Amino acid sequence: MNQIIDTVIIGGGAAGLTAAQVLGRARRSVVVVDAGEPRNAPASHMHGYLGHDGRSPAELLAIGRREAAAYGVRIVRDAATGAERAPSGGTTVTLRSGAPLTARTLLVATGLGDELPDVPGVAERFGRDVLHCPFCHGYEVCDRPLAVLAGANAAMSVHQALLIPQWSRDMVFFTNGLDVEGADRARIEARGVRIVDGAVAGLTVEDDALRAVRLADGTEVPREALFVGPRFVPHDDLLRELGAERGQNGYVPVDPMGAVAGLPAVWAAGNVVNPMAQVIVAAGAGSAAAGSISAYLLERDVERELAEARDGVRREARGTGLAGSRPQAAAD
Ligand SMILES: Cc1cc2nc3c(=O)[nH]c(=O)nc-3n(C[C@H](O)[C@H](O)[C@H](O)COP(=O)(O)OP(=O)(O)OC[C@H]3O[C@@H](n4cnc5c(N)ncnc54)[C@H](O)[C@@H]3O)c2cc1C
């Protein structure tokens, strides 16, 4: 059955669930469709979220789902496969296995994917001892033998090489084919970083822990954690199917409350439009979007109720034989 609801939220991570909780508490009918693959799932613990430091990402979301459900939010484990404007002005979302959902407003909170350097072992250990964000997991490996593996994004690789010594002065930068010369090389070396040129062939893992980075010539450089700079791929297919276009920064533009430029009644929050959003920022963006969605729905409700009130007065007037005269109540 195709039912009309106030808000459908695609993505049940920090952004989507926060919005769901706010809207559920505001007595709105909300359905969250979530494929259940949050970006930080490979990590066993999460940092930088006040009050939840060290909590497992899965546990945070389980709490979030429970809290949202307590306010009447329906959470569906499914994947949205398409979206189109509904004649009513809302959006109809098609699902992989369930029936389509039509809602007056849509919030896309589908996150992003991390495209990792194509080096054997990197994907398998991502979120454990292959890391990308020192603010999330740097403290846990501080003063240990660390490394940065350069990737396709040269600026990000150089930035990481400069930044990671903040957590450990025992730092190696594997350029892995990236041409790092001139000022960049001097700046990195000035931080006490050892630069190792040459191709990286893989990782040496023992007892389920990173022991070394292996070069193509067979040399092993002992390391305990490796930072990489993934290419971020926003999960914005639904937004683009609805007509949104990516801006110059590679992301669909939204206003400070998450409203998608040029798409009425559509919002986006979290990593899908902001790769820098940590969990707490994604949650904040979800909250802001919920506030904006609430204001939008309120305005439409008032318009409809006003129209209904005018109609009702007219009908009443017709019933009393006064049709055609100007009803005082409606005029006021
Ligand atoms: C390894 C790792 C560790 C991290 N550690 C930290 C940390 O310690 N602290 C921190 O603040 N940040 C951390 N981050 C960043 C954190 O993952 C993001 O800030 C956060 O996940 C963003 O939340 P989000 O709601 O935007 O997206 P997500 O959490 O990725 O949630 C998006 C949800 O949408 C779902 N989805 C996607 N497409 C569809 C679809 N078509 N239909 C239905 N559902 C869909 C996904 O399955 C997912 O459940 C880490 C990231 C990584 C990669």
GROMACS .gro file of C-alpha atoms and ligand atoms in nm:
model
  385
    1MET     CA    1   0.000   0.000   0.000
    2ASN     CA    2   0.128   0.345  -0.089
    3GLN     CA    3   0.065   0.560   0.218
    4ILE     CA    4   0.132   0.932   0.257
    5ILE     CA    5   0.343   1.019   0.555
    6ASP     CA    6   0.494   1.343   0.679
    7THR     CA    7   0.861   1.254   0.634
    8VAL     CA    8   1.052   0.968   0.489
    9ILE     CA    9   1.415   0.956   0.594
   10ILE     CA   10   1.654   0.752   0.384
   11GLY     CA   11   1.949   0.646   0.597
   12GLY     CA   12   1.942   0.554   0.965
   13GLY     CA   13   2.287   0.672   1.074
   14ALA     CA   14   2.353   0.956   1.318
   15ALA     CA   15   2.202   1.218   1.083
   16GLY     CA   16   1.888   1.026   0.990
   17LEU     CA   17   1.806   0.892   1.335
   18THR     CA   18   1.855   1.230   1.504
   19ALA     CA   19   1.614   1.388   1.257
   20ALA     CA   20   1.373   1.100   1.313
   21GLN     CA   21   1.379   1.147   1.688
   22VAL     CA   22   1.319   1.523   1.666
   23LEU     CA   23   1.030   1.480   1.420
   24GLY     CA   24   0.882   1.187   1.613
   25ARG     CA   25   0.879   1.399   1.927
   26ALA     CA   26   0.708   1.671   1.723
   27ARG     CA   27   0.424   1.421   1.658
   28ARG     CA   28   0.502   1.381   1.289
   29SER     CA   29   0.458   1.051   1.107
   30VAL     CA   30   0.807   0.940   1.013
   31VAL     CA   31   0.949   0.636   0.837
   32VAL     CA   32   1.323   0.570   0.833
   33VAL     CA   33   1.448   0.339   0.561
   34ASP     CA   34   1.794   0.210   0.645
   35ALA     CA   35   2.019  -0.036   0.468
   36GLY     CA   36   2.214  -0.090   0.792
   37GLU     CA   37   2.565  -0.011   0.668
   38PRO     CA   38   2.685   0.302   0.849
   39ARG     CA   39   3.021   0.434   0.739
   40ASN     CA   40   3.198   0.375   1.069
   41ALA     CA   41   3.075   0.015   1.104
   42PRO     CA   42   3.430  -0.127   1.072
   43ALA     CA   43   3.538   0.059   1.388
   44SER     CA   44   3.473  -0.105   1.723
   45HIS     CA   45   3.465   0.224   1.914
   46MET     CA   46   3.379   0.586   1.843
   47HIS     CA   47   3.531   0.907   1.974
   48GLY     CA   48   3.459   1.278   1.964
   49TYR     CA   49   3.092   1.250   2.059
   50LEU     CA   50   3.042   1.413   2.395
   51GLY     CA   51   2.880   1.174   2.638
   52HIS     CA   52   2.944   0.870   2.416
   53ASP     CA   53   3.324   0.860   2.405
   54GLY     CA   54   3.443   0.507   2.334
   55ARG     CA   55   3.095   0.368   2.265
   56SER     CA   56   3.064   0.125   1.976
   57PRO     CA   57   2.907   0.282   1.665
   58ALA     CA   58   2.659  -0.005   1.645
   59GLU     CA   59   2.549   0.054   2.004
   60LEU     CA   60   2.496   0.427   1.946
   61LEU     CA   61   2.268   0.354   1.652
   62ALA     CA   62   2.082   0.080   1.839
   63ILE     CA   63   2.010   0.333   2.115
   64GLY     CA   64   1.907   0.587   1.850
   65ARG     CA   65   1.666   0.343   1.687
   66ARG     CA   66   1.511   0.256   2.024
   67GLU     CA   67   1.469   0.622   2.115
   68ALA     CA   68   1.314   0.715   1.780
   69ALA     CA   69   1.083   0.414   1.783
   70ALA     CA   70   0.959   0.517   2.129
   71TYR     CA   71   0.819   0.832   1.967
   72GLY     CA   72   0.635   0.638   1.697
   73VAL     CA   73   0.900   0.645   1.425
   74ARG     CA   74   0.880   0.342   1.196
   75ILE     CA   75   1.220   0.200   1.105
   76VAL     CA   76   1.240  -0.024   0.802
   77ARG     CA   77   1.547  -0.231   0.709
   78ASP     CA   78   1.552  -0.185   0.332
   79ALA     CA   79   1.730   0.012   0.063
   80ALA     CA   80   1.580   0.299  -0.133
   81THR     CA   81   1.641   0.234  -0.500
   82GLY     CA   82   1.475   0.536  -0.661
   83ALA     CA   83   1.288   0.859  -0.599
   84GLU     CA   84   1.048   1.071  -0.801
   85ARG     CA   85   0.830   1.372  -0.737
   86ALA     CA   86   0.475   1.275  -0.644
   87PRO     CA   87   0.185   1.464  -0.802
   88SER     CA   88   0.094   1.583  -0.450
   89GLY     CA   89   0.423   1.775  -0.432
   90GLY     CA   90   0.596   1.525  -0.206
   91THR     CA   91   0.826   1.243  -0.307
   92THR     CA   92   0.774   0.877  -0.378
   93VAL     CA   93   1.062   0.652  -0.286
   94THR     CA   94   1.091   0.302  -0.424
   95LEU     CA   95   1.242   0.033  -0.206
   96ARG     CA   96   1.441  -0.278  -0.292
   97SER     CA   97   1.196  -0.513  -0.124
   98GLY     CA   98   0.909  -0.319   0.029
   99ALA     CA   99   0.625  -0.119  -0.124
  100PRO     CA  100   0.697   0.239  -0.235
  101LEU     CA  101   0.658   0.517   0.020
  102THR     CA  102   0.514   0.859  -0.057
  103ALA     CA  103   0.589   1.135   0.189
  104ARG     CA  104   0.526   1.507   0.205
  105THR     CA  105   0.896   1.565   0.277
  106LEU     CA  106   1.214   1.368   0.216
  107LEU     CA  107   1.538   1.371   0.411
  108VAL     CA  108   1.834   1.199   0.247
  109ALA     CA  109   2.093   1.094   0.507
  110THR     CA  110   2.266   0.816   0.318
  111GLY     CA  111   2.627   0.896   0.409
  112LEU     CA  112   2.925   0.831   0.186
  113GLY     CA  113   3.157   0.553   0.082
  114ASP     CA  114   3.533   0.546   0.142
  115GLU     CA  115   3.724   0.440  -0.167
  116LEU     CA  116   4.053   0.310  -0.029
  117PRO     CA  117   4.397   0.290  -0.190
  118ASP     CA  118   4.424  -0.031  -0.389
  119VAL     CA  119   4.688  -0.195  -0.171
  120PRO     CA  120   4.637  -0.553  -0.050
  121GLY     CA  121   4.531  -0.565   0.312
  122VAL     CA  122   4.422  -0.202   0.341
  123ALA     CA  123   4.048  -0.263   0.298
  124GLU     CA  124   4.052  -0.563   0.534
  125ARG     CA  125   4.211  -0.364   0.816
  126PHE     CA  126   4.025  -0.036   0.761
  127GLY     CA  127   3.880   0.096   1.086
  128ARG     CA  128   4.115  -0.123   1.292
  129ASP     CA  129   4.480  -0.031   1.237
  130VAL     CA  130   4.432   0.122   0.893
  131LEU     CA  131   4.276   0.455   0.980
  132HIS     CA  132   4.180   0.775   0.804
  133CYS     CA  133   4.087   1.020   1.080
  134PRO     CA  134   4.337   1.094   1.356
  135PHE     CA  135   4.075   1.295   1.546
  136CYS     CA  136   3.864   0.979   1.566
  137HIS     CA  137   4.133   0.721   1.639
  138GLY     CA  138   4.472   0.895   1.666
  139TYR     CA  139   4.476   0.911   2.045
  140GLU     CA  140   4.445   0.533   2.069
  141VAL     CA  141   4.770   0.485   1.872
  142CYS     CA  142   4.964   0.782   2.005
  143ASP     CA  143   5.343   0.743   2.047
  144ARG     CA  144   5.335   0.419   1.847
  145PRO     CA  145   5.516   0.359   1.512
  146LEU     CA  146   5.274   0.520   1.267
  147ALA     CA  147   5.268   0.582   0.894
  148VAL     CA  148   5.078   0.761   0.622
  149LEU     CA  149   5.021   0.593   0.289
  150ALA     CA  150   4.986   0.848   0.009
  151GLY     CA  151   4.678   0.808  -0.208
  152ALA     CA  152   4.521   0.961  -0.514
  153ASN     CA  153   4.445   1.285  -0.330
  154ALA     CA  154   4.791   1.444  -0.312
  155ALA     CA  155   4.684   1.742  -0.100
  156MET     CA  156   4.515   1.516   0.155
  157SER     CA  157   4.824   1.287   0.168
  158VAL     CA  158   5.061   1.578   0.233
  159HIS     CA  159   4.821   1.717   0.493
  160GLN     CA  160   4.813   1.382   0.673
  161ALA     CA  161   5.192   1.355   0.664
  162LEU     CA  162   5.215   1.694   0.836
  163LEU     CA  163   4.934   1.623   1.082
  164ILE     CA  164   5.000   1.272   1.212
  165PRO     CA  165   5.327   1.362   1.395
  166GLN     CA  166   5.095   1.543   1.637
  167TRP     CA  167   5.012   1.193   1.769
  168SER     CA  168   5.351   1.023   1.728
  169ARG     CA  169   5.695   1.146   1.633
  170ASP     CA  170   5.776   0.797   1.504
  171MET     CA  171   5.623   0.856   1.163
  172VAL     CA  172   5.692   0.729   0.812
  173PHE     CA  173   5.537   0.871   0.495
  174PHE     CA  174   5.506   0.614   0.213
  175THR     CA  175   5.476   0.815  -0.107
  176ASN     CA  176   5.380   0.503  -0.308
  177GLY     CA  177   5.439   0.671  -0.643
  178LEU     CA  178   5.318   1.017  -0.545
  179ASP     CA  179   5.563   1.285  -0.652
  180VAL     CA  180   5.636   1.479  -0.330
  181GLU     CA  181   5.900   1.741  -0.395
  182GLY     CA  182   6.003   2.096  -0.311
  183ALA     CA  183   5.827   2.281  -0.035
  184ASP     CA  184   5.600   1.989   0.055
  185ARG     CA  185   5.894   1.752   0.104
  186ALA     CA  186   6.083   2.010   0.310
  187ARG     CA  187   5.779   2.078   0.531
  188ILE     CA  188   5.717   1.708   0.592
  189GLU     CA  189   6.083   1.637   0.670
  190ALA     CA  190   6.093   1.938   0.904
  191ARG     CA  191   5.826   1.757   1.110
  192GLY     CA  192   6.074   1.472   1.165
  193VAL     CA  193   5.888   1.241   0.928
  194ARG     CA  194   6.087   0.977   0.741
  195ILE     CA  195   5.984   0.974   0.375
  196VAL     CA  196   6.000   0.635   0.203
  197ASP     CA  197   5.965   0.648  -0.174
  198GLY     CA  198   5.879   0.346  -0.383
  199ALA     CA  199   5.575   0.126  -0.431
  200VAL     CA  200   5.395  -0.031  -0.137
  201ALA     CA  201   5.308  -0.396  -0.205
  202GLY     CA  202   5.105  -0.485   0.103
  203LEU     CA  203   5.076  -0.512   0.478
  204THR     CA  204   5.224  -0.768   0.710
  205VAL     CA  205   4.973  -0.876   0.970
  206GLU     CA  206   5.041  -1.108   1.261
  207ASP     CA  207   4.808  -1.211   1.542
  208ASP     CA  208   4.540  -0.996   1.383
  209ALA     CA  209   4.750  -0.679   1.413
  210LEU     CA  210   4.947  -0.470   1.166
  211ARG     CA  211   5.319  -0.536   1.208
  212ALA     CA  212   5.478  -0.380   0.899
  213VAL     CA  213   5.426  -0.210   0.565
  214ARG     CA  214   5.581  -0.414   0.284
  215LEU     CA  215   5.748  -0.246  -0.013
  216ALA     CA  216   5.760  -0.388  -0.364
  217ASP     CA  217   6.134  -0.465  -0.320
  218GLY     CA  218   6.050  -0.685  -0.021
  219THR     CA  219   6.163  -0.441   0.250
  220GLU     CA  220   5.941  -0.444   0.557
  221VAL     CA  221   5.904  -0.124   0.758
  222PRO     CA  222   5.767  -0.208   1.105
  223ARG     CA  223   5.451  -0.002   1.174
  224GLU     CA  224   5.155  -0.045   1.407
  225ALA     CA  225   4.901   0.182   1.242
  226LEU     CA  226   4.867   0.324   0.893
  227PHE     CA  227   4.670   0.634   0.795
  228VAL     CA  228   4.520   0.656   0.447
  229GLY     CA  229   4.324   0.926   0.265
  230PRO     CA  230   4.020   0.762   0.105
  231ARG     CA  231   3.837   0.913  -0.188
  232PHE     CA  232   3.495   1.007  -0.053
  233VAL     CA  233   3.201   0.900  -0.269
  234PRO     CA  234   2.871   1.057  -0.155
  235HIS     CA  235   2.569   0.826  -0.168
  236ASP     CA  236   2.363   1.093  -0.343
  237ASP     CA  237   2.195   0.893  -0.623
  238LEU     CA  238   1.847   0.969  -0.491
  239LEU     CA  239   1.914   1.343  -0.481
  240ARG     CA  240   2.054   1.341  -0.831
  241GLU     CA  241   1.765   1.134  -0.959
  242LEU     CA  242   1.536   1.407  -0.826
  243GLY     CA  243   1.733   1.665  -1.023
  244ALA     CA  244   1.996   1.792  -0.778
  245GLU     CA  245   2.340   1.861  -0.918
  246ARG     CA  246   2.672   1.839  -0.742
  247GLY     CA  247   2.855   2.165  -0.681
  248GLN     CA  248   3.219   2.231  -0.756
  249ASN     CA  249   3.323   2.062  -0.433
  250GLY     CA  250   3.162   1.738  -0.552
  251TYR     CA  251   2.863   1.754  -0.316
  252VAL     CA  252   2.500   1.851  -0.362
  253PRO     CA  253   2.462   2.200  -0.212
  254VAL     CA  254   2.230   2.248   0.085
  255ASP     CA  255   2.143   2.553   0.293
  256PRO     CA  256   2.247   2.570   0.662
  257MET     CA  257   1.930   2.379   0.756
  258GLY     CA  258   1.993   2.106   0.500
  259ALA     CA  259   1.735   2.215   0.240
  260VAL     CA  260   1.854   2.101  -0.102
  261ALA     CA  261   1.899   2.386  -0.347
  262GLY     CA  262   1.630   2.378  -0.617
  263LEU     CA  263   1.440   2.080  -0.473
  264PRO     CA  264   1.137   2.187  -0.270
  265ALA     CA  265   1.048   1.959   0.023
  266VAL     CA  266   1.381   1.772   0.003
  267TRP     CA  267   1.658   1.792   0.265
  268ALA     CA  268   1.995   1.622   0.302
  269ALA     CA  269   2.216   1.588   0.611
  270GLY     CA  270   2.538   1.427   0.724
  271ASN     CA  271   2.816   1.281   0.514
  272VAL     CA  272   2.607   1.262   0.198
  273VAL     CA  273   2.653   1.637   0.162
  274ASN     CA  274   2.942   1.702   0.402
  275PRO     CA  275   3.239   1.464   0.411
  276MET     CA  276   3.386   1.646   0.711
  277ALA     CA  277   3.085   1.576   0.933
  278GLN     CA  278   3.191   1.369   1.231
  279VAL     CA  279   2.916   1.172   1.405
  280ILE     CA  280   2.823   1.463   1.631
  281VAL     CA  281   2.814   1.705   1.337
  282ALA     CA  282   2.604   1.463   1.129
  283ALA     CA  283   2.364   1.433   1.422
  284GLY     CA  284   2.351   1.813   1.447
  285ALA     CA  285   2.279   1.844   1.076
  286GLY     CA  286   1.998   1.591   1.114
  287SER     CA  287   1.854   1.795   1.399
  288ALA     CA  288   1.873   2.117   1.196
  289ALA     CA  289   1.704   1.951   0.899
  290ALA     CA  290   1.428   1.822   1.125
  291GLY     CA  291   1.364   2.177   1.247
  292SER     CA  292   1.342   2.303   0.892
  293ILE     CA  293   1.117   2.014   0.784
  294SER     CA  294   0.891   2.083   1.081
  295ALA     CA  295   0.860   2.450   0.982
  296TYR     CA  296   0.781   2.353   0.622
  297LEU     CA  297   0.512   2.105   0.728
  298LEU     CA  298   0.361   2.354   0.972
  299GLU     CA  299   0.332   2.617   0.699
  300ARG     CA  300   0.157   2.368   0.465
  301ASP     CA  301  -0.073   2.254   0.748
  302VAL     CA  302  -0.172   2.612   0.827
  303GLU     CA  303  -0.240   2.684   0.458
  304ARG     CA  304  -0.456   2.372   0.430
  305GLU     CA  305  -0.645   2.435   0.753
  306LEU     CA  306  -0.706   2.794   0.655
  307ALA     CA  307  -0.842   2.682   0.318
  308GLU     CA  308  -1.058   2.420   0.491
  309ALA     CA  309  -1.183   2.680   0.737
  310ARG     CA  310  -1.279   2.912   0.451
  311ASP     CA  311  -1.449   2.625   0.267
  312GLY     CA  312  -1.634   2.529   0.583
  313VAL     CA  313  -1.758   2.883   0.633
  314ARG     CA  314  -1.869   2.897   0.269
  315ARG     CA  315  -2.050   2.565   0.302
  316GLU     CA  316  -2.215   2.685   0.620
  317ALA     CA  317  -2.314   3.005   0.447
  318ARG     CA  318  -2.465   2.809   0.156
  319GLY     CA  319  -2.658   2.595   0.408
  320THR     CA  320  -2.812   2.906   0.565
  321GLY     CA  321  -2.900   3.061   0.231
  322LEU     CA  322  -2.629   3.326   0.262
  323ALA     CA  323  -2.413   3.185  -0.020
  324GLY     CA  324  -2.251   3.463  -0.216
  325SER     CA  325  -2.240   3.705   0.074
  326ARG     CA  326  -1.898   3.767   0.229
  327PRO     CA  327  -1.863   3.548   0.540
  328GLN     CA  328  -1.739   3.764   0.827
  329ALA     CA  329  -1.542   3.488   1.004
  330ALA     CA  330  -1.340   3.393   0.698
  331ALA     CA  331  -1.270   3.755   0.613
  332ASP     CA  332  -1.124   3.805   0.957
  333LIG     C1  333   3.640   0.362   1.004
  333LIG     C2  334   3.573   0.490   1.044
  333LIG     C3  335   3.575   0.528   1.177
  333LIG     C4  336   3.514   0.647   1.215
  333LIG     N1  337   3.521   0.684   1.347
  333LIG     C5  338   3.461   0.798   1.386
  333LIG     C6  339   3.469   0.839   1.522
  333LIG     O1  340   3.532   0.775   1.606
  333LIG     N2  341   3.406   0.955   1.557
  333LIG     C7  342   3.338   1.030   1.466
  333LIG     O2  343   3.282   1.132   1.505
  333LIG     N3  344   3.329   0.993   1.337
  333LIG     C8  345   3.388   0.879   1.295
  333LIG     N4  346   3.379   0.840   1.164
  333LIG     C9  347   3.294   0.920   1.072
  333LIG    C10  348   3.149   0.870   1.083
  333LIG     O3  349   3.142   0.745   1.023
  333LIG    C11  350   3.054   0.969   1.016
  333LIG     O4  351   3.067   1.094   1.078
  333LIG    C12  352   2.907   0.926   1.031
  333LIG     O5  353   2.890   0.791   0.994
  333LIG    C13  354   2.817   1.015   0.946
  333LIG     O6  355   2.684   0.982   0.973
  333LIG     P1  356   2.573   0.982   0.858
  333LIG     O7  357   2.444   0.961   0.929
  333LIG     O8  358   2.588   1.098   0.770
  333LIG     O9  359   2.607   0.853   0.766
  333LIG     P2  360   2.617   0.699   0.803
  333LIG    O10  361   2.651   0.679   0.945
  333LIG    O11  362   2.709   0.640   0.703
  333LIG    O12  363   2.470   0.644   0.782
  333LIG    C14  364   2.411   0.635   0.655
  333LIG    C15  365   2.312   0.522   0.657
  333LIG    O13  366   2.236   0.529   0.535
  333LIG    C16  367   2.221   0.398   0.485
  333LIG     N5  368   2.195   0.406   0.341
  333LIG    C17  369   2.277   0.448   0.242
  333LIG     N6  370   2.215   0.442   0.123
  333LIG    C18  371   2.090   0.396   0.149
  333LIG    C19  372   1.978   0.369   0.067
  333LIG     N7  373   1.980   0.390  -0.066
  333LIG     N8  374   1.866   0.322   0.124
  333LIG    C20  375   1.861   0.301   0.258
  333LIG     N9  376   1.965   0.327   0.340
  333LIG    C21  377   2.078   0.373   0.287
  333LIG    C22  378   2.351   0.329   0.520
  333LIG    O14  379   2.337   0.188   0.515
  333LIG    C23  380   2.376   0.384   0.661
  333LIG    O15  381   2.314   0.304   0.758
  333LIG    C24  382   3.444   0.726   1.120
  333LIG    C25  383   3.444   0.687   0.986
  333LIG    C26  384   3.507   0.571   0.948
  333LIG    C27  385   3.507   0.530   0.804
   0.00000   0.00000   0.00000
